[in-house]
């Protein structure tokens, strides 16, 4: 089968690497792809917002499956356009993608389906938001309703700070994503991510993971798209995972189906493990980046088969996904300046970094005059496995140290929380 994968980040390189390993994959196309993906895919420039162009490409190249990596095209309804043209795709419809595309939509769904989540108010004007603020105590959690590339959440320590942030949000700091704002109660606990696959009816758990959002060691500095991740996240115990499936994932998938918006694809739940059990922080309708890199490193099943079964609504007929018992850990190497203005063009030499079983997934790289150079904020994802988090961490940093990227930096403490737990029990 010919497969088209859309996207250009480390997440998509990891998906491409795994898709290409499937005996069912004849030819893999990636659009726009990146230099790392050239090892297993043919890169082609398509505009994913031009649905007719994507459909035409699929028809001309006998594409049997389209894998939509990022949330943007899903929220814009690319899966619907492909379905209309009779092309199978992995990823939810426009209606189902509202689970990520609108925080207010998801909060309302939680209310209807009695899913544990932070108490909230939806506000469509600054006046209403200032009024709603009175119903909450510090710290205040303020969220732009729409897609904001992971940067639409403000946690304000004081009421004045919250009022100021709300003014900015309604003033267009997040563009149209901020024309509606959700204010919610602050939850305390440890965060974990949980990934499940579903065809709209059957749900199969895939894995847990934890990421590191802040740019600096010790979780200091501004938020980023993610500076590293590891999987599994043992803090999400079997008991908690079952509880999250029963109280959060299953009622979500059931309600979406019952309300005529069946969800298919990967459902990525951001959970807060509170003393009252797991609560939903947010949903994403695609794999996490960089969480996908560690998931793919652990996945032993045929990814094409899993994705096809989601798209063809026959997940109940196939074997559940098998994940390695090992830990996988990925360290993001970013360009100096990230998450502000990253320095582009810095030379990269991967040297022998992959020699001991590590895998380097490219994110923001490009070829320039025959050399590999940085071309974005997050540049490389250095990923390794080990029997313990400690071993995976050691292997990943050995590979990091073998990479020459003078204009790059990384956190030195990815996975530290788990490593500490392994050391001290
Ligand atoms: P989100 O984009 O909704 O995942 O929010 C980004 C980050 O803000 C989350 O990963 C949490 O660290 C934090 N956050 C979001 N909502 C809450 C909440 N209700 N209570 C505490 N922290 C939150
Ligand atoms: N790493 C967080 C995300 O992909 O949303």
Coordinates of N, CA, C and O in Angstrom, one line a residue, residues 339-414:
X339 N 12.7 29.2 23.4 CA 11.5 29.3 22.5 C 11.3 30.7 22.0 O 10.2 31.0 21.4
X340 N 12.2 31.7 22.2 CA 12.1 33.0 21.6 C 12.3 32.9 20.1 O 11.7 32.2 19.3
X341 N 13.4 33.6 19.6 CA 13.8 33.5 18.2 C 15.0 32.6 18.1 O 16.1 33.0 18.4
X342 N 14.8 31.4 17.6 CA 15.9 30.5 17.4 C 16.9 30.8 16.3 O 16.5 31.4 15.3
X343 N 18.1 30.6 16.6 CA 19.2 30.9 15.6 C 19.2 29.8 14.5 O 19.3 28.6 14.8
X344 N 19.0 30.2 13.3 CA 19.0 29.3 12.2 C 20.3 29.1 11.6 O 21.2 30.0 11.7
X345 N 20.5 28.0 10.9 CA 21.7 27.8 10.1 C 22.9 27.2 10.8 O 23.9 26.9 10.2
X346 N 22.8 26.9 12.1 CA 23.9 26.3 12.8 C 24.2 24.9 12.3 O 23.3 24.1 12.1
X347 N 25.5 24.6 12.1 CA 25.9 23.3 11.5 C 25.7 22.2 12.5 O 25.8 22.3 13.7
X348 N 25.3 21.0 12.0 CA 25.0 19.8 12.8 C 25.8 18.7 12.2 O 25.8 18.4 11.0
X349 N 26.5 17.9 13.1 CA 27.2 16.7 12.7 C 26.7 15.6 13.6 O 27.0 15.6 14.8
X350 N 26.0 14.6 13.1 CA 25.4 13.5 14.0 C 26.5 12.5 14.3 O 26.3 11.7 15.3
X351 N 27.6 12.5 13.6 CA 28.7 11.6 14.0 C 28.3 10.2 14.2 O 27.5 9.6 13.4
X352 N 28.7 9.6 15.3 CA 28.4 8.2 15.6 C 27.3 8.1 16.6 O 27.1 7.0 17.3
X353 N 26.5 9.1 16.7 CA 25.5 9.2 17.8 C 24.5 8.0 17.8 O 23.9 7.6 18.9
X354 N 24.2 7.4 16.6 CA 23.2 6.4 16.6 C 23.9 5.0 16.7 O 23.1 4.0 16.7
X355 N 25.2 4.9 16.9 CA 25.9 3.6 16.9 C 25.4 2.6 18.0 O 25.5 1.4 17.8
X356 N 25.0 3.1 19.1 CA 24.7 2.2 20.2 C 23.2 2.0 20.4 O 22.7 1.8 21.5
X357 N 22.5 2.1 19.3 CA 21.0 1.8 19.3 C 20.1 3.0 19.5 O 18.9 2.9 19.5
X358 N 20.7 4.2 19.7 CA 19.9 5.4 19.8 C 19.4 5.7 18.4 O 19.9 5.3 17.4
X359 N 18.3 6.5 18.4 CA 17.7 6.9 17.2 C 17.5 8.4 17.2 O 17.0 9.0 18.2
X360 N 18.0 9.1 16.2 CA 17.8 10.6 16.2 C 16.7 10.9 15.2 O 16.8 10.7 14.0
X361 N 15.6 11.5 15.7 CA 14.5 12.0 14.9 C 14.8 13.4 14.6 O 15.0 14.2 15.5
X362 N 14.7 13.8 13.4 CA 14.9 15.2 13.0 C 13.6 16.0 13.2 O 12.5 15.5 12.9
X363 N 13.7 17.3 13.6 CA 12.5 18.1 13.7 C 12.8 19.3 12.8 O 12.4 19.4 11.6
X364 N 13.5 20.3 13.3 CA 13.8 21.5 12.5 C 15.2 21.4 11.9 O 16.2 22.1 12.4
X365 N 15.4 20.6 10.8 CA 16.7 20.6 10.1 C 16.5 20.8 8.6 O 15.4 20.7 8.1
X366 N 17.6 21.2 8.0 CA 17.5 21.2 6.5 C 18.9 21.0 5.9 O 19.9 21.1 6.6
X367 N 18.9 20.7 4.6 CA 20.2 20.5 4.0 C 20.6 21.9 3.4 O 19.7 22.6 2.8
X368 N 21.8 22.3 3.5 CA 22.3 23.6 2.9 C 23.7 23.3 2.5 O 24.6 23.0 3.3
X369 N 23.9 23.5 1.2 CA 25.3 23.3 0.6 C 25.9 21.9 1.0 O 27.0 21.8 1.4
X370 N 25.0 20.9 1.0 CA 25.5 19.6 1.3 C 25.7 19.3 2.8 O 26.2 18.2 3.2
X371 N 25.4 20.3 3.6 CA 25.6 20.1 5.1 C 24.2 20.1 5.8 O 23.2 20.6 5.2
X372 N 24.1 19.4 6.9 CA 22.9 19.5 7.7 C 22.9 20.7 8.7 O 23.9 20.8 9.4
X373 N 21.9 21.5 8.6 CA 21.9 22.7 9.5 C 20.6 22.8 10.2 O 19.6 22.2 9.8
X374 N 20.6 23.6 11.3 CA 19.4 23.9 12.1 C 18.4 24.8 11.3 O 18.9 25.7 10.6
X375 N 17.1 24.5 11.4 CA 16.1 25.3 10.6 C 14.9 25.5 11.4 O 13.8 25.4 10.9
X376 N 15.0 25.7 12.8 CA 13.8 25.8 13.6 C 14.2 25.8 15.0 O 15.4 25.8 15.4
X377 N 13.2 25.8 15.9 CA 13.4 25.9 17.3 C 13.9 24.5 17.9 O 15.0 24.4 18.3
X378 N 13.0 23.6 17.8 CA 13.3 22.2 18.2 C 14.0 21.5 17.0 O 13.3 21.4 15.9
X379 N 15.2 21.1 17.1 CA 16.0 20.7 15.9 C 16.1 19.1 15.8 O 15.8 18.6 14.8
X380 N 16.5 18.5 16.9 CA 16.7 17.0 16.9 C 16.0 16.4 18.1 O 15.9 17.1 19.2
X381 N 15.6 15.2 18.0 CA 15.1 14.4 19.2 C 16.0 13.2 19.3 O 15.9 12.2 18.5
X382 N 16.8 13.2 20.3 CA 17.8 12.1 20.5 C 17.1 11.1 21.4 O 16.8 11.4 22.6
X383 N 16.8 9.9 20.9 CA 15.9 8.9 21.6 C 16.6 7.6 21.8 O 17.3 7.1 20.9
X384 N 16.5 7.1 23.0 CA 17.1 5.8 23.3 C 16.2 5.0 24.3 O 15.3 5.5 24.9
X385 N 16.5 3.7 24.3 CA 15.8 2.8 25.2 C 16.7 2.2 26.3 O 17.9 2.2 26.1
X386 N 16.1 1.7 27.3 CA 16.8 1.0 28.4 C 15.8 0.2 29.3 O 14.6 0.5 29.3
X387 N 16.4 -0.7 30.0 CA 15.5 -1.5 30.9 C 14.9 -0.7 32.0 O 13.8 -1.0 32.5
X388 N 15.5 0.4 32.4 CA 15.0 1.3 33.4 C 15.1 2.7 32.8 O 15.7 3.0 31.8
X389 N 14.4 3.6 33.5 CA 14.5 5.0 33.1 C 15.9 5.5 33.2 O 16.4 6.3 32.3
X390 N 16.6 5.1 34.2 CA 18.0 5.5 34.4 C 18.9 5.0 33.2 O 19.7 5.8 32.7
X391 N 18.7 3.8 32.8 CA 19.5 3.3 31.7 C 19.1 4.0 30.4 O 20.0 4.3 29.6
X392 N 17.8 4.3 30.2 CA 17.4 5.0 29.0 C 18.0 6.4 29.0 O 18.4 6.9 27.9
X393 N 18.0 7.0 30.1 CA 18.5 8.4 30.3 C 20.0 8.4 29.9 O 20.5 9.3 29.2
X394 N 20.7 7.4 30.5 CA 22.2 7.4 30.3 C 22.5 7.2 28.8 O 23.3 7.9 28.2
X395 N 21.7 6.3 28.1 CA 21.9 6.0 26.7 C 21.6 7.2 25.9 O 22.3 7.6 24.9
X396 N 20.5 7.9 26.2 CA 20.1 9.1 25.4 C 21.2 10.2 25.5 O 21.6 10.8 24.5
X397 N 21.7 10.4 26.8 CA 22.7 11.5 26.9 C 24.0 11.1 26.3 O 24.8 12.0 25.8
X398 N 24.3 9.8 26.3 CA 25.6 9.4 25.6 C 25.5 9.8 24.1 O 26.4 10.3 23.5
X399 N 24.3 9.6 23.5 CA 24.1 9.9 22.1 C 24.1 11.4 21.9 O 24.7 11.9 21.0
X400 N 23.5 12.2 22.9 CA 23.5 13.6 22.8 C 24.9 14.1 22.7 O 25.2 15.0 21.9
X401 N 25.7 13.6 23.6 CA 27.1 14.0 23.7 C 27.9 13.7 22.4 O 29.0 14.3 22.2
X402 N 27.4 12.8 21.6 CA 28.2 12.4 20.4 C 27.7 13.3 19.2 O 28.3 13.2 18.1
X403 N 26.7 14.1 19.5 CA 26.2 15.0 18.4 C 27.0 16.3 18.5 O 27.2 16.9 19.5
X404 N 27.4 16.8 17.3 CA 28.1 18.1 17.3 C 27.1 19.2 16.8 O 26.7 19.1 15.6
X405 N 26.7 20.1 17.6 CA 25.7 21.1 17.3 C 26.0 22.3 18.2 O 25.3 22.5 19.2
X406 N 27.1 23.0 17.8 CA 27.6 24.1 18.7 C 26.5 25.2 19.0 O 26.5 25.8 20.1
X407 N 25.6 25.4 18.1 CA 24.6 26.4 18.3 C 23.3 25.9 19.0 O 22.3 26.5 19.0
X408 N 23.4 24.6 19.5 CA 22.3 24.0 20.1 C 22.4 23.9 21.6 O 23.5 24.1 22.1
X409 N 21.3 23.6 22.2 CA 21.3 23.3 23.7 C 20.2 22.3 24.0 O 19.3 22.0 23.2
X410 N 20.3 21.7 25.2 CA 19.3 20.7 25.6 C 19.2 20.8 27.1 O 20.1 21.3 27.8
X411 N 18.1 20.3 27.7 CA 18.0 20.1 29.1 C 18.9 18.9 29.5 O 19.0 17.9 28.7
X412 N 19.4 18.9 30.7 CA 20.3 17.8 31.1 C 19.5 16.9 32.1 O 20.1 15.9 32.6
X413 N 18.2 17.1 32.3 CA 17.5 16.4 33.4 C 16.2 15.7 32.9 O 15.3 15.5 33.7
X414 N 16.2 15.4 31.6 CA 15.0 14.7 31.1 C 14.9 13.3 31.8 O 15.9 12.6 31.9

